[in-house]
PDB file of C-alpha atoms in Angstrom:
ATOM      1  CA  UNK E   1      11.537   3.600 -17.199  1.00 42.00           C
ATOM      2  CA  UNK E   2       9.166   6.541 -17.231  1.00 57.00           C
ATOM      3  CA  UNK E   3       7.454   5.799 -20.519  1.00 76.00           C
ATOM      4  CA  UNK E   4       4.171   4.018 -21.046  1.00 88.00           C
ATOM      5  CA  UNK E   5       4.712   2.131 -24.273  1.00 92.00           C
ATOM      6  CA  UNK E   6       2.384   1.235 -27.090  1.00 94.00           C
ATOM      7  CA  UNK E   7       2.902   0.125 -30.657  1.00 90.00           C
ATOM      8  CA  UNK E   8       2.342   3.008 -33.031  1.00 90.00           C
ATOM      9  CA  UNK E   9       0.060   1.496 -35.622  1.00 95.00           C
ATOM     10  CA  UNK E  10      -2.468  -1.304 -36.090  1.00 97.00           C
ATOM     11  CA  UNK E  11      -4.470  -2.117 -39.190  1.00 97.00           C
ATOM     12  CA  UNK E  12      -7.427  -4.504 -39.106  1.00 97.00           C
ATOM     13  CA  UNK E  13     -10.246  -5.439 -41.438  1.00 97.00           C
ATOM     14  CA  UNK E  14     -13.783  -4.462 -40.593  1.00 97.00           C
ATOM     15  CA  UNK E  15     -15.466  -7.191 -38.571  1.00 97.00           C
ATOM     16  CA  UNK E  16     -12.205  -8.584 -37.179  1.00 97.00           C
ATOM     17  CA  UNK E  17     -11.041  -8.134 -33.596  1.00 97.00           C
ATOM     18  CA  UNK E  18      -8.431  -5.533 -32.726  1.00 97.00           C
ATOM     19  CA  UNK E  19      -5.983  -5.941 -29.875  1.00 97.00           C
ATOM     20  CA  UNK E  20      -4.056  -2.906 -28.713  1.00 97.00           C
ATOM     21  CA  UNK E  21      -1.273  -3.487 -26.222  1.00 97.00           C
ATOM     22  CA  UNK E  22       0.311  -1.281 -23.611  1.00 96.00           C
ATOM     23  CA  UNK E  23       3.176  -1.698 -21.157  1.00 94.00           C
ATOM     24  CA  UNK E  24       2.996   0.613 -18.189  1.00 89.00           C
ATOM     25  CA  UNK E  25       5.589   1.605 -15.664  1.00 84.00           C
ATOM     26  CA  UNK E  26       4.328   1.697 -12.128  1.00 80.00           C
ATOM     27  CA  UNK E  27       3.203  -1.489 -10.454  1.00 76.00           C
ATOM     28  CA  UNK E  28       1.465   0.611  -7.792  1.00 77.00           C
ATOM     29  CA  UNK E  29      -0.748   2.387 -10.299  1.00 75.00           C
ATOM     30  CA  UNK E  30      -4.304   2.226  -9.011  1.00 76.00           C
ATOM     31  CA  UNK E  31      -6.268   2.683 -12.207  1.00 83.00           C
ATOM     32  CA  UNK E  32      -5.457   2.017 -15.830  1.00 89.00           C
ATOM     33  CA  UNK E  33      -7.414   3.606 -18.633  1.00 91.00           C
ATOM     34  CA  UNK E  34      -8.085   3.441 -22.323  1.00 94.00           C
ATOM     35  CA  UNK E  35      -8.902   6.647 -24.144  1.00 94.00           C
ATOM     36  CA  UNK E  36      -9.912   7.188 -27.762  1.00 96.00           C
ATOM     37  CA  UNK E  37      -9.039  10.275 -29.767  1.00 94.00           C
ATOM     38  CA  UNK E  38     -10.656  10.961 -33.109  1.00 92.00           C
ATOM     39  CA  UNK E  39      -9.187  13.553 -35.506  1.00 85.00           C
ATOM     40  CA  UNK E  40      -9.606  17.103 -34.230  1.00 79.00           C
ATOM     41  CA  UNK E  41     -11.188  15.950 -30.999  1.00 82.00           C
ATOM     42  CA  UNK E  42     -10.253  15.629 -27.374  1.00 86.00           C
ATOM     43  CA  UNK E  43      -9.931  12.371 -25.486  1.00 90.00           C
ATOM     44  CA  UNK E  44     -12.874  10.132 -24.822  1.00 91.00           C
ATOM     45  CA  UNK E  45     -12.651   7.673 -21.955  1.00 89.00           C
ATOM     46  CA  UNK E  46     -13.531   4.222 -23.251  1.00 92.00           C
ATOM     47  CA  UNK E  47     -13.034   2.111 -20.185  1.00 91.00           C
ATOM     48  CA  UNK E  48     -10.854   1.695 -17.139  1.00 88.00           C
ATOM     49  CA  UNK E  49      -9.779  -1.119 -14.897  1.00 89.00           C
ATOM     50  CA  UNK E  50      -8.888  -1.097 -11.255  1.00 85.00           C
ATOM     51  CA  UNK E  51      -5.526  -2.621 -10.475  1.00 83.00           C
ATOM     52  CA  UNK E  52      -6.951  -5.507  -8.464  1.00 84.00           C
ATOM     53  CA  UNK E  53      -8.878  -6.801 -11.479  1.00 87.00           C
ATOM     54  CA  UNK E  54      -7.618  -9.075 -14.232  1.00 91.00           C
ATOM     55  CA  UNK E  55     -10.291  -8.455 -16.791  1.00 94.00           C
ATOM     56  CA  UNK E  56     -13.144  -6.123 -17.518  1.00 93.00           C
ATOM     57  CA  UNK E  57     -15.681  -6.461 -20.290  1.00 94.00           C
ATOM     58  CA  UNK E  58     -17.889  -3.663 -21.559  1.00 91.00           C
ATOM     59  CA  UNK E  59     -19.928  -4.486 -24.668  1.00 94.00           C
ATOM     60  CA  UNK E  60     -17.406  -4.839 -27.537  1.00 96.00           C
ATOM     61  CA  UNK E  61     -14.467  -3.879 -25.329  1.00 96.00           C
ATOM     62  CA  UNK E  62     -12.419  -6.268 -23.221  1.00 97.00           C
ATOM     63  CA  UNK E  63      -9.548  -5.074 -21.052  1.00 96.00           C
ATOM     64  CA  UNK E  64      -6.969  -7.547 -19.792  1.00 96.00           C
ATOM     65  CA  UNK E  65      -4.483  -6.646 -17.082  1.00 95.00           C
ATOM     66  CA  UNK E  66      -1.325  -8.581 -16.251  1.00 93.00           C
ATOM     67  CA  UNK E  67       0.084  -6.886 -13.177  1.00 90.00           C
ATOM     68  CA  UNK E  68       3.117  -9.096 -12.992  1.00 90.00           C
ATOM     69  CA  UNK E  69       4.270  -8.025 -16.449  1.00 91.00           C
ATOM     70  CA  UNK E  70       2.686  -4.545 -16.197  1.00 91.00           C
ATOM     71  CA  UNK E  71       0.860  -5.269 -19.417  1.00 94.00           C
ATOM     72  CA  UNK E  72      -2.538  -3.944 -20.395  1.00 95.00           C
ATOM     73  CA  UNK E  73      -4.500  -4.753 -23.511  1.00 97.00           C
ATOM     74  CA  UNK E  74      -7.689  -3.559 -25.144  1.00 97.00           C
ATOM     75  CA  UNK E  75      -9.623  -5.889 -27.388  1.00 98.00           C
ATOM     76  CA  UNK E  76     -12.293  -4.461 -29.658  1.00 97.00           C
ATOM     77  CA  UNK E  77     -14.611  -7.115 -31.021  1.00 97.00           C
ATOM     78  CA  UNK E  78     -16.241  -6.742 -34.452  1.00 97.00           C
ATOM     79  CA  UNK E  79     -14.177  -3.673 -35.283  1.00 97.00           C
ATOM     80  CA  UNK E  80     -16.018  -1.042 -37.272  1.00 97.00           C
ATOM     81  CA  UNK E  81     -14.781   1.841 -39.444  1.00 95.00           C
ATOM     82  CA  UNK E  82     -15.969   4.213 -36.730  1.00 94.00           C
ATOM     83  CA  UNK E  83     -13.379   2.665 -34.434  1.00 96.00           C
ATOM     84  CA  UNK E  84     -10.599   4.217 -36.526  1.00 96.00           C
ATOM     85  CA  UNK E  85      -8.830   6.574 -34.137  1.00 96.00           C
ATOM     86  CA  UNK E  86      -5.801   6.861 -31.876  1.00 96.00           C
ATOM     87  CA  UNK E  87      -6.033   4.841 -28.677  1.00 97.00           C
ATOM     88  CA  UNK E  88      -4.128   5.840 -25.573  1.00 96.00           C
ATOM     89  CA  UNK E  89      -3.556   3.822 -22.485  1.00 95.00           C
ATOM     90  CA  UNK E  90      -2.920   5.764 -19.298  1.00 91.00           C
ATOM     91  CA  UNK E  91      -1.966   4.976 -15.762  1.00 88.00           C
ATOM     92  CA  UNK E  92      -2.907   6.920 -12.670  1.00 81.00           C
ATOM     93  CA  UNK E  93       0.122   7.400 -10.492  1.00 71.00           C
ATOM     94  CA  UNK E  94      -0.098   8.604  -6.957  1.00 65.00           C
ATOM     95  CA  UNK E  95      -3.136   8.785  -4.769  1.00 60.00           C
ATOM     96  CA  UNK E  96      -5.966  11.186  -4.152  1.00 57.00           C
ATOM     97  CA  UNK E  97      -5.537  14.710  -5.312  1.00 54.00           C
ATOM     98  CA  UNK E  98      -1.829  14.330  -5.934  1.00 58.00           C
ATOM     99  CA  UNK E  99      -2.376  11.807  -8.684  1.00 66.00           C
ATOM    100  CA  UNK E 100      -1.893  12.434 -12.389  1.00 76.00           C
ATOM    101  CA  UNK E 101      -2.412  10.504 -15.579  1.00 83.00           C
ATOM    102  CA  UNK E 102       0.602   9.313 -17.540  1.00 87.00           C
ATOM    103  CA  UNK E 103      -0.289   8.495 -21.116  1.00 91.00           C
ATOM    104  CA  UNK E 104       1.186   6.083 -23.573  1.00 92.00           C
ATOM    105  CA  UNK E 105       2.398   7.149 -26.978  1.00 91.00           C
ATOM    106  CA  UNK E 106      -0.870   6.183 -28.633  1.00 94.00           C
ATOM    107  CA  UNK E 107      -1.748   3.488 -31.182  1.00 96.00           C
ATOM    108  CA  UNK E 108      -3.329   4.540 -34.433  1.00 96.00           C
ATOM    109  CA  UNK E 109      -5.989   2.010 -35.391  1.00 97.00           C
ATOM    110  CA  UNK E 110      -6.882   1.862 -39.050  1.00 97.00           C
ATOM    111  CA  UNK E 111      -9.935  -0.159 -40.024  1.00 97.00           C
ATOM    112  CA  UNK E 112     -10.101  -1.249 -43.639  1.00 95.00           C
ATOM    113  CA  UNK E 113     -13.051  -2.559 -45.616  1.00 91.00           C
TER     114      UNK E 113
ATOM    115  CA  UNK B   1     -25.058  18.335 -18.496  1.00 60.00           C
ATOM    116  CA  UNK B   2     -22.540  20.426 -20.432  1.00 74.00           C
ATOM    117  CA  UNK B   3     -19.131  18.919 -20.995  1.00 90.00           C
ATOM    118  CA  UNK B   4     -15.720  20.451 -20.481  1.00 94.00           C
ATOM    119  CA  UNK B   5     -15.433  23.671 -22.468  1.00 96.00           C
ATOM    120  CA  UNK B   6     -12.133  25.040 -23.672  1.00 97.00           C
ATOM    121  CA  UNK B   7     -11.716  28.399 -25.307  1.00 97.00           C
ATOM    122  CA  UNK B   8     -10.534  29.408 -27.748  1.00 97.00           C
ATOM    123  CA  UNK B   9     -10.442  26.342 -30.008  1.00 95.00           C
ATOM    124  CA  UNK B  10      -7.680  27.700 -32.203  1.00 96.00           C
ATOM    125  CA  UNK B  11      -5.047  30.334 -31.612  1.00 96.00           C
ATOM    126  CA  UNK B  12      -2.118  31.676 -33.586  1.00 98.00           C
ATOM    127  CA  UNK B  13       0.562  33.643 -31.756  1.00 98.00           C
ATOM    128  CA  UNK B  14       4.041  34.871 -32.569  1.00 98.00           C
ATOM    129  CA  UNK B  15       7.207  34.008 -30.719  1.00 97.00           C
ATOM    130  CA  UNK B  16       7.739  36.034 -27.588  1.00 97.00           C
ATOM    131  CA  UNK B  17       4.069  36.725 -26.992  1.00 98.00           C
ATOM    132  CA  UNK B  18       2.088  35.328 -24.127  1.00 98.00           C
ATOM    133  CA  UNK B  19      -1.194  33.428 -24.250  1.00 98.00           C
ATOM    134  CA  UNK B  20      -3.998  32.535 -21.866  1.00 98.00           C
ATOM    135  CA  UNK B  21      -6.201  29.498 -22.383  1.00 98.00           C
ATOM    136  CA  UNK B  22      -9.437  28.860 -20.540  1.00 98.00           C
ATOM    137  CA  UNK B  23     -11.142  25.719 -19.327  1.00 97.00           C
ATOM    138  CA  UNK B  24     -14.607  25.440 -17.789  1.00 97.00           C
ATOM    139  CA  UNK B  25     -15.069  22.067 -16.088  1.00 95.00           C
ATOM    140  CA  UNK B  26     -18.243  20.075 -15.835  1.00 92.00           C
ATOM    141  CA  UNK B  27     -20.578  21.612 -13.283  1.00 92.00           C
ATOM    142  CA  UNK B  28     -19.758  20.239  -9.846  1.00 87.00           C
ATOM    143  CA  UNK B  29     -16.278  19.052 -10.783  1.00 88.00           C
ATOM    144  CA  UNK B  30     -13.565  20.561  -8.628  1.00 86.00           C
ATOM    145  CA  UNK B  31     -10.399  19.171 -10.160  1.00 87.00           C
ATOM    146  CA  UNK B  32      -8.959  20.494 -13.411  1.00 91.00           C
ATOM    147  CA  UNK B  33      -5.849  19.091 -15.070  1.00 91.00           C
ATOM    148  CA  UNK B  34      -3.986  20.395 -18.094  1.00 95.00           C
ATOM    149  CA  UNK B  35      -2.084  18.378 -20.689  1.00 94.00           C
ATOM    150  CA  UNK B  36       0.036  19.277 -23.681  1.00 96.00           C
ATOM    151  CA  UNK B  37      -0.179  17.080 -26.765  1.00 94.00           C
ATOM    152  CA  UNK B  38       2.481  17.237 -29.491  1.00 93.00           C
ATOM    153  CA  UNK B  39       3.413  14.734 -32.209  1.00 86.00           C
ATOM    154  CA  UNK B  40       6.909  14.353 -30.804  1.00 84.00           C
ATOM    155  CA  UNK B  41       6.265  14.180 -27.064  1.00 86.00           C
ATOM    156  CA  UNK B  42       2.738  12.811 -26.983  1.00 89.00           C
ATOM    157  CA  UNK B  43       0.486  13.721 -24.069  1.00 92.00           C
ATOM    158  CA  UNK B  44       2.291  15.313 -21.176  1.00 93.00           C
ATOM    159  CA  UNK B  45       0.889  16.405 -17.852  1.00 91.00           C
ATOM    160  CA  UNK B  46       1.222  20.107 -17.090  1.00 94.00           C
ATOM    161  CA  UNK B  47      -0.537  20.659 -13.765  1.00 91.00           C
ATOM    162  CA  UNK B  48      -3.610  19.914 -11.732  1.00 89.00           C
ATOM    163  CA  UNK B  49      -5.750  22.276  -9.686  1.00 90.00           C
ATOM    164  CA  UNK B  50      -8.224  21.454  -6.968  1.00 87.00           C
ATOM    165  CA  UNK B  51     -10.129  24.073  -4.987  1.00 86.00           C
ATOM    166  CA  UNK B  52      -7.976  26.883  -6.382  1.00 92.00           C
ATOM    167  CA  UNK B  53      -4.733  25.181  -5.306  1.00 91.00           C
ATOM    168  CA  UNK B  54      -2.152  23.581  -7.544  1.00 90.00           C
ATOM    169  CA  UNK B  55      -1.894  19.994  -6.340  1.00 83.00           C
ATOM    170  CA  UNK B  56       0.467  18.497  -8.845  1.00 84.00           C
ATOM    171  CA  UNK B  57       2.867  19.779 -11.455  1.00 89.00           C
ATOM    172  CA  UNK B  58       4.604  18.217 -14.443  1.00 90.00           C
ATOM    173  CA  UNK B  59       8.074  18.895 -15.793  1.00 91.00           C
ATOM    174  CA  UNK B  60       7.505  22.112 -17.669  1.00 95.00           C
ATOM    175  CA  UNK B  61       9.440  25.387 -17.405  1.00 96.00           C
ATOM    176  CA  UNK B  62       8.173  28.264 -15.311  1.00 96.00           C
ATOM    177  CA  UNK B  63       6.819  29.948 -18.451  1.00 97.00           C
ATOM    178  CA  UNK B  64       3.845  27.643 -18.054  1.00 98.00           C
ATOM    179  CA  UNK B  65       1.544  28.630 -15.238  1.00 97.00           C
ATOM    180  CA  UNK B  66      -2.060  28.227 -14.287  1.00 97.00           C
ATOM    181  CA  UNK B  67      -4.720  29.116 -11.817  1.00 97.00           C
ATOM    182  CA  UNK B  68      -8.162  28.061 -10.767  1.00 96.00           C
ATOM    183  CA  UNK B  69     -11.007  30.299  -9.732  1.00 96.00           C
ATOM    184  CA  UNK B  70     -13.599  29.794  -7.028  1.00 95.00           C
ATOM    185  CA  UNK B  71     -16.089  28.522  -9.611  1.00 94.00           C
ATOM    186  CA  UNK B  72     -13.527  25.838 -10.606  1.00 94.00           C
ATOM    187  CA  UNK B  73     -12.848  27.421 -13.986  1.00 97.00           C
ATOM    188  CA  UNK B  74      -9.170  27.293 -14.805  1.00 97.00           C
ATOM    189  CA  UNK B  75      -6.777  29.228 -16.969  1.00 98.00           C
ATOM    190  CA  UNK B  76      -3.315  28.394 -18.107  1.00 98.00           C
ATOM    191  CA  UNK B  77      -0.824  30.948 -19.260  1.00 98.00           C
ATOM    192  CA  UNK B  78       2.289  30.553 -21.364  1.00 98.00           C
ATOM    193  CA  UNK B  79       4.671  33.505 -21.438  1.00 96.00           C
ATOM    194  CA  UNK B  80       7.447  34.222 -23.921  1.00 97.00           C
ATOM    195  CA  UNK B  81       6.114  31.726 -26.440  1.00 98.00           C
ATOM    196  CA  UNK B  82       8.515  29.513 -28.337  1.00 97.00           C
ATOM    197  CA  UNK B  83       7.934  27.622 -31.573  1.00 97.00           C
ATOM    198  CA  UNK B  84       8.053  24.383 -29.617  1.00 96.00           C
ATOM    199  CA  UNK B  85       5.007  25.429 -27.613  1.00 97.00           C
ATOM    200  CA  UNK B  86       2.829  24.764 -30.647  1.00 97.00           C
ATOM    201  CA  UNK B  87       0.542  21.984 -29.476  1.00 96.00           C
ATOM    202  CA  UNK B  88      -2.948  20.887 -28.612  1.00 96.00           C
ATOM    203  CA  UNK B  89      -3.637  21.857 -25.007  1.00 97.00           C
ATOM    204  CA  UNK B  90      -6.206  19.663 -23.330  1.00 95.00           C
ATOM    205  CA  UNK B  91      -7.923  20.144 -20.052  1.00 94.00           C
ATOM    206  CA  UNK B  92      -9.727  17.482 -18.047  1.00 92.00           C
ATOM    207  CA  UNK B  93     -12.098  17.769 -15.122  1.00 90.00           C
ATOM    208  CA  UNK B  94     -12.838  15.231 -12.428  1.00 85.00           C
ATOM    209  CA  UNK B  95     -15.247  14.968  -9.545  1.00 78.00           C
ATOM    210  CA  UNK B  96     -13.612  14.858  -6.142  1.00 65.00           C
ATOM    211  CA  UNK B  97     -15.104  14.087  -2.738  1.00 45.00           C
ATOM    212  CA  UNK B  98     -15.359  16.682  -0.008  1.00 42.00           C
ATOM    213  CA  UNK B  99     -12.303  15.368   1.771  1.00 43.00           C
ATOM    214  CA  UNK B 100     -10.185  15.673  -1.340  1.00 45.00           C
ATOM    215  CA  UNK B 101     -10.351  11.920  -1.811  1.00 49.00           C
ATOM    216  CA  UNK B 102     -11.014  10.384  -5.168  1.00 50.00           C
ATOM    217  CA  UNK B 103     -14.749  10.037  -5.523  1.00 48.00           C
ATOM    218  CA  UNK B 104     -15.035   9.454  -9.208  1.00 53.00           C
ATOM    219  CA  UNK B 105     -12.080   8.234 -11.159  1.00 62.00           C
ATOM    220  CA  UNK B 106     -13.183   9.405 -14.556  1.00 74.00           C
ATOM    221  CA  UNK B 107     -11.471  12.406 -16.140  1.00 82.00           C
ATOM    222  CA  UNK B 108     -13.551  14.149 -18.803  1.00 87.00           C
ATOM    223  CA  UNK B 109     -11.567  15.931 -21.474  1.00 91.00           C
ATOM    224  CA  UNK B 110     -12.402  19.028 -23.449  1.00 93.00           C
ATOM    225  CA  UNK B 111     -11.803  19.286 -27.182  1.00 93.00           C
ATOM    226  CA  UNK B 112      -8.642  21.254 -26.630  1.00 95.00           C
ATOM    227  CA  UNK B 113      -7.123  24.493 -27.781  1.00 96.00           C
ATOM    228  CA  UNK B 114      -4.785  24.196 -30.730  1.00 96.00           C
ATOM    229  CA  UNK B 115      -2.024  26.742 -30.303  1.00 97.00           C
ATOM    230  CA  UNK B 116       0.247  27.563 -33.221  1.00 97.00           C
ATOM    231  CA  UNK B 117       3.307  29.689 -32.580  1.00 98.00           C
ATOM    232  CA  UNK B 118       4.843  31.301 -35.656  1.00 97.00           C
TER     233      UNK B 118
END
């Protein structure tokens, strides 16, 4: 289908790991992204992964990519209250200047004490 | 380096009016994309401009239009506003190589313009 799917809500305790999942649509997508949106703010790029990679680690963030299942996940280690936000996965369809980002529905992460 | 600047931040319009939103990309960035964010539809791609030319367009009616100036600043216009146009409009800028090829994959987003149609 056309939709990039994510679960709507995730609640974790501070200090635990968070795992946010995403199923994307286009196996030819070149880049896959994770964005964070805090209340009243725009989108902040957290990390991205090129489609020929399986994993990418960046400090507390780990991205796993399963191309066969078109599944992307974002793991946040030692989740903090400042991580509370909406997280969007996005895929880049097309190539060069004709490409566009298709976003998932967003997962609201709530971090509790 | 200044980020992506969108003006105004907030806007209230009545049905039937038209509105123009502005986006100034990061200096040196030549690609500007626009997105509409609503609770019901999520983030949807409107259009992308590169070197004053529209390169890609989403599935929005003709009431939604845009343009890009020689300094890469972009405007989007919505005519004959409807209640359903109430949304957060986000713009993103990217750096593109001289041949139009992707040079830097990262899209930097502005804080958005929140449009309320009453």
